[in-house]
């Protein structure tokens, strides 16, 4: 029984359909399959079916080609990954390979050791070879009473191949455990980093993790220089690595650290920062930021309060910035030392009023503006130069871009979001712009060393090398005038307490009000003193910062002249002889030219 | 060995089934079980189960999947169609149910919890959908009074709508791709196919606009710096760590941090522990399965068989391609399991059904031989 004929697969104009087409036979007994009604007698419709089929098959072939391409892409990607990888050989590591490898010693510029390796032993267990985990734990805790017995028992009871039990144990402990003779317990000789100076240079040196990999400061810098690769390759396990010499002078560093500590205590401040820099080479001879931490036990390093304020912290430097504004004004050629500016009344800029702390209420010459620290006069000088000139000048001094040194920790400066007339005026006296102390020191060094900006470094640098790196930022003439102004400020101005007999200190105070809840607070101050010595031929730049000092006597205001300046004097008094600066008992260089400019 | 003279159903089956395809799929299932030892314990530990939790379940699923696959391959064509029809209806009903009573996992409702086992209905809908779509296209081509193509479009809309509602965009794309392939293979004119391609690009663009997480993933793929590409980066690191020969069984460490290492990113785990060479072999096996399947389709004269075989094999091929492509960072991150290898009961069993149908339809039947004979005669006569 057959159903009626069906039309061919595709309507066609090819003519009548004399022959039966392939038919679909739904048959209760048979399966639904395609059959040709008259096998062997086929005509046009058969050919049509064949054509449709050929077409369909051609498309299947097309799909095959498509899939072929897709899978070829996968295989290509795999091969490329295989070729780009190093075969995984170097990456494979066992816990034992991670044992703390040797690091080079770090020494100061005179060869004094700042960081070194000490051989220690670390205790490990091979749980697979432990016969009785309970007994082993019991015995271990007899030598190491503070060990977490619960954890150790659990670790040793597993089927693992290797577990660390205690890193860096003492020799005595090692011997005692060795004598217990516990099977499956062993020691691996490790190197432990030791910093003989403790806190003294902590922020510069940084510290290492338990695997002796540098994770902060110079230690991290050393690793990025290629030590990490050496470790990876399995070398550098034994001693004999060339020590890394720093530009630091341990004696200077100690004196600075010590004086800052005293100041911190005396003025009940929350933080103190100090930088000593060689103005001729850009070498950092000493740098300290208190509170700091002990790198031998760096648990406190992550404490927010203990960060390295000298390079990571950015602050509104306050009146210290007037040094830059004055240099800019003098260097522009538009303003001379004799020029005077109106400071008779507060300056109004965009509905804000700028006033002076020690108001003289008269016209002031440039040296007077500087030594009386006149905000009005400085703002007027900045206006005379203009916003673009100011921006270009600060950029030239590196105060608008992040300072890069060997230390990985660095803070980006925060310039005003928009340079308006107002922000230009406030930036001129160090508000509305935040920069790091080290950055400030490097910029100031350029103003006193004859006008060359030399990027600061923590590694030794010769004068010849420094000369190659140096970039002129102000004219020699401007630099000479700035020295005179700074010296004058210590002789006659706000910095009198920074004077050190014989060493011709010159510098500028800065008393910035700190922003508390979006407003400038009159009780919380950020006091700075930026100085150089000896002023007749500057060798070293010193920056001292006391954060939130309290006044020593009631009714006395805690300005920079009263705390930062004496601290700076104390530092210079101690370090100047060490650094070989010749003292002169009579000061021949009373800056006559600038004095003449004063009334 | 079974004698050719033997006429029992088993012997019939053995001599007519595609033994190469069968063998490769069984090989993949076993490989998946072995790799499960590497890939799933860290995941189990991470979510607080016994380390061997997934391995044991996988070990139950694999023989079950093999049995389902072989069982399905015994079906006649008509039985395949009927099974598919039943599965499709049941699956669609469950997919509607899942929207209301399904467990919400990671922001989508895809799983039904039945007697302690979770079931993903959309997995089982896929092979059924392909069979029915192939049948509709075949009917539509041969019997103009049957609105086959229209029904196929309607079916596609229903299935994709349910998938998008879950939402499960990966499956949606997969279903759509397979449907598109069937559409193309059904002999539709190239202009219409091109139109469909344009429409699907528009659809992708709409998904990009409508689903923020899709947009984010595509953005991250195009520009890795634009956000967190942790998953794919970790996967890629596995390949670099493994190198050609792998770090060795049990030596993998990336799997401890790689999310979904037992399902979507099992390929990366394989790379780290067993090396790129094994990865290449896996890619080759999938390629051979796809090519072999398409070759079987190529040989078929019957439109339904050709379409159904090609559709089923396309589903496996596209799914494997997307999974491996995501692992290799060739495609934007998209959750999709690797057929036969990844952990997942529904996925494994559904894949077994897919191959079972494929084997059933591609058996060398006497009917096919009948259709081969007259063709030579036809060319001879005209």
mmCIF file of C-alpha atoms in Angstrom, chain A residues 6-11 24 26-28 30-36 39-44 46-47 50 52-53 55-65 67-68 70-71 73-89 91-93, chain B residues 76-78 81 139 141-143 145 184-185 187-190 193 236 239-247 267 276 279-280 283 286-287 290-291 294-295 297-298 300-303 306 314 316-318 320-321 324-325 328-330 367 371 374-375 377-378 381-382:
data_model
loop_
_atom_site.group_PDB
_atom_site.id
_atom_site.type_symbol
_atom_site.label_atom_id
_atom_site.label_comp_id
_atom_site.label_asym_id
_atom_site.label_seq_id
_atom_site.Cartn_x
_atom_site.Cartn_y
_atom_site.Cartn_z
ATOM 1 C CA UNK A 6 4.455 13.718 -3.671
ATOM 2 C CA UNK A 7 5.989 16.562 -5.629
ATOM 3 C CA UNK A 8 9.760 16.564 -6.075
ATOM 4 C CA UNK A 9 12.020 18.044 -3.457
ATOM 5 C CA UNK A 10 12.228 21.418 -5.076
ATOM 6 C CA UNK A 11 9.757 23.148 -7.353
ATOM 7 C CA UNK A 24 8.521 9.021 2.250
ATOM 8 C CA UNK A 26 5.243 6.109 6.827
ATOM 9 C CA UNK A 27 4.477 2.501 7.257
ATOM 10 C CA UNK A 28 3.230 0.999 10.429
ATOM 11 C CA UNK A 30 8.417 -0.758 8.442
ATOM 12 C CA UNK A 31 10.587 2.076 9.624
ATOM 13 C CA UNK A 32 10.310 5.477 8.147
ATOM 14 C CA UNK A 33 12.897 5.396 5.467
ATOM 15 C CA UNK A 34 13.459 6.742 2.049
ATOM 16 C CA UNK A 35 12.856 4.392 -0.773
ATOM 17 C CA UNK A 36 12.747 4.709 -4.453
ATOM 18 C CA UNK A 39 14.530 1.168 -8.200
ATOM 19 C CA UNK A 40 16.627 1.402 -11.282
ATOM 20 C CA UNK A 41 14.116 3.497 -13.239
ATOM 21 C CA UNK A 42 14.866 7.043 -12.318
ATOM 22 C CA UNK A 43 14.499 10.305 -14.123
ATOM 23 C CA UNK A 44 14.622 14.052 -13.691
ATOM 24 C CA UNK A 46 16.090 11.577 -9.204
ATOM 25 C CA UNK A 47 18.643 13.892 -10.716
ATOM 26 C CA UNK A 50 20.862 14.038 -6.361
ATOM 27 C CA UNK A 52 20.056 18.801 -3.749
ATOM 28 C CA UNK A 53 21.931 16.073 -2.017
ATOM 29 C CA UNK A 55 24.557 20.615 -2.518
ATOM 30 C CA UNK A 56 23.833 19.488 1.011
ATOM 31 C CA UNK A 57 26.944 17.400 1.008
ATOM 32 C CA UNK A 58 29.000 20.232 -0.334
ATOM 33 C CA UNK A 59 27.853 22.282 2.625
ATOM 34 C CA UNK A 60 28.874 19.540 5.025
ATOM 35 C CA UNK A 61 32.323 19.673 3.462
ATOM 36 C CA UNK A 62 32.276 23.418 3.976
ATOM 37 C CA UNK A 63 31.465 22.883 7.654
ATOM 38 C CA UNK A 64 34.377 20.456 7.887
ATOM 39 C CA UNK A 65 36.702 23.087 6.511
ATOM 40 C CA UNK A 67 35.907 23.271 11.949
ATOM 41 C CA UNK A 68 39.340 22.438 10.602
ATOM 42 C CA UNK A 70 38.862 26.563 14.270
ATOM 43 C CA UNK A 71 40.735 23.599 15.675
ATOM 44 C CA UNK A 73 43.650 27.912 15.619
ATOM 45 C CA UNK A 74 43.468 26.118 18.975
ATOM 46 C CA UNK A 75 46.458 23.958 18.143
ATOM 47 C CA UNK A 76 48.451 26.956 16.916
ATOM 48 C CA UNK A 77 47.733 28.851 20.109
ATOM 49 C CA UNK A 78 48.842 25.847 22.171
ATOM 50 C CA UNK A 79 52.061 25.504 20.225
ATOM 51 C CA UNK A 80 52.751 29.224 20.579
ATOM 52 C CA UNK A 81 52.197 28.995 24.330
ATOM 53 C CA UNK A 82 54.535 26.030 24.444
ATOM 54 C CA UNK A 83 57.206 27.866 22.510
ATOM 55 C CA UNK A 84 56.907 31.070 24.525
ATOM 56 C CA UNK A 85 57.097 29.265 27.854
ATOM 57 C CA UNK A 86 60.462 28.012 29.013
ATOM 58 C CA UNK A 87 59.241 24.482 29.197
ATOM 59 C CA UNK A 88 58.358 24.928 32.824
ATOM 60 C CA UNK A 89 61.748 23.672 33.913
ATOM 61 C CA UNK A 91 59.527 27.346 37.306
ATOM 62 C CA UNK A 92 59.376 24.013 38.980
ATOM 63 C CA UNK A 93 60.407 24.304 42.568
ATOM 64 C CA UNK B 76 16.382 2.917 15.414
ATOM 65 C CA UNK B 77 15.949 6.233 13.666
ATOM 66 C CA UNK B 78 12.322 6.352 14.511
ATOM 67 C CA UNK B 81 13.092 10.826 16.885
ATOM 68 C CA UNK B 139 10.614 17.718 6.347
ATOM 69 C CA UNK B 141 12.774 20.750 2.489
ATOM 70 C CA UNK B 142 10.997 17.711 1.197
ATOM 71 C CA UNK B 143 7.368 18.360 1.956
ATOM 72 C CA UNK B 145 3.029 21.503 2.902
ATOM 73 C CA UNK B 184 23.026 26.347 6.546
ATOM 74 C CA UNK B 185 23.281 22.618 5.937
ATOM 75 C CA UNK B 187 20.377 23.950 1.808
ATOM 76 C CA UNK B 188 18.932 27.376 2.374
ATOM 77 C CA UNK B 189 20.093 29.937 -0.151
ATOM 78 C CA UNK B 190 23.319 31.698 0.785
ATOM 79 C CA UNK B 193 22.243 32.419 5.520
ATOM 80 C CA UNK B 236 47.009 31.182 30.936
ATOM 81 C CA UNK B 239 49.893 26.791 30.384
ATOM 82 C CA UNK B 240 53.136 28.647 30.924
ATOM 83 C CA UNK B 241 53.903 26.767 34.108
ATOM 84 C CA UNK B 242 53.133 23.429 32.542
ATOM 85 C CA UNK B 243 55.265 23.869 29.463
ATOM 86 C CA UNK B 244 55.409 21.076 26.926
ATOM 87 C CA UNK B 245 55.520 18.145 29.279
ATOM 88 C CA UNK B 246 53.715 19.503 32.324
ATOM 89 C CA UNK B 247 54.740 19.860 35.937
ATOM 90 C CA UNK B 267 41.764 22.188 30.258
ATOM 91 C CA UNK B 276 50.822 21.147 26.257
ATOM 92 C CA UNK B 279 46.487 19.346 25.359
ATOM 93 C CA UNK B 280 47.363 19.058 21.703
ATOM 94 C CA UNK B 283 42.421 18.998 20.679
ATOM 95 C CA UNK B 286 38.051 16.460 19.407
ATOM 96 C CA UNK B 287 39.019 17.443 15.884
ATOM 97 C CA UNK B 290 34.176 16.323 14.604
ATOM 98 C CA UNK B 291 35.732 15.394 11.273
ATOM 99 C CA UNK B 294 30.900 15.273 9.608
ATOM 100 C CA UNK B 295 32.307 12.646 7.270
ATOM 101 C CA UNK B 297 27.048 13.061 7.650
ATOM 102 C CA UNK B 298 28.705 13.690 4.307
ATOM 103 C CA UNK B 300 24.435 10.217 4.041
ATOM 104 C CA UNK B 301 21.907 10.750 1.312
ATOM 105 C CA UNK B 302 18.960 11.083 3.632
ATOM 106 C CA UNK B 303 18.524 14.750 4.525
ATOM 107 C CA UNK B 306 22.693 14.114 7.371
ATOM 108 C CA UNK B 314 28.557 20.464 15.533
ATOM 109 C CA UNK B 316 30.143 18.797 20.453
ATOM 110 C CA UNK B 317 32.663 20.560 18.248
ATOM 111 C CA UNK B 318 31.493 24.091 18.995
ATOM 112 C CA UNK B 320 34.724 21.999 22.873
ATOM 113 C CA UNK B 321 36.037 24.859 20.765
ATOM 114 C CA UNK B 324 39.275 25.439 24.937
ATOM 115 C CA UNK B 325 39.224 28.845 23.300
ATOM 116 C CA UNK B 328 43.539 29.732 25.845
ATOM 117 C CA UNK B 329 42.277 33.332 26.008
ATOM 118 C CA UNK B 330 41.243 33.215 22.368
ATOM 119 C CA UNK B 367 18.356 0.995 4.220
ATOM 120 C CA UNK B 371 19.792 4.095 -1.315
ATOM 121 C CA UNK B 374 20.327 3.113 -7.454
ATOM 122 C CA UNK B 375 22.420 6.216 -7.653
ATOM 123 C CA UNK B 377 21.953 3.326 -12.012
ATOM 124 C CA UNK B 378 20.451 6.798 -12.113
ATOM 125 C CA UNK B 381 20.162 5.959 -17.265
ATOM 126 C CA UNK B 382 19.909 9.678 -17.732
#
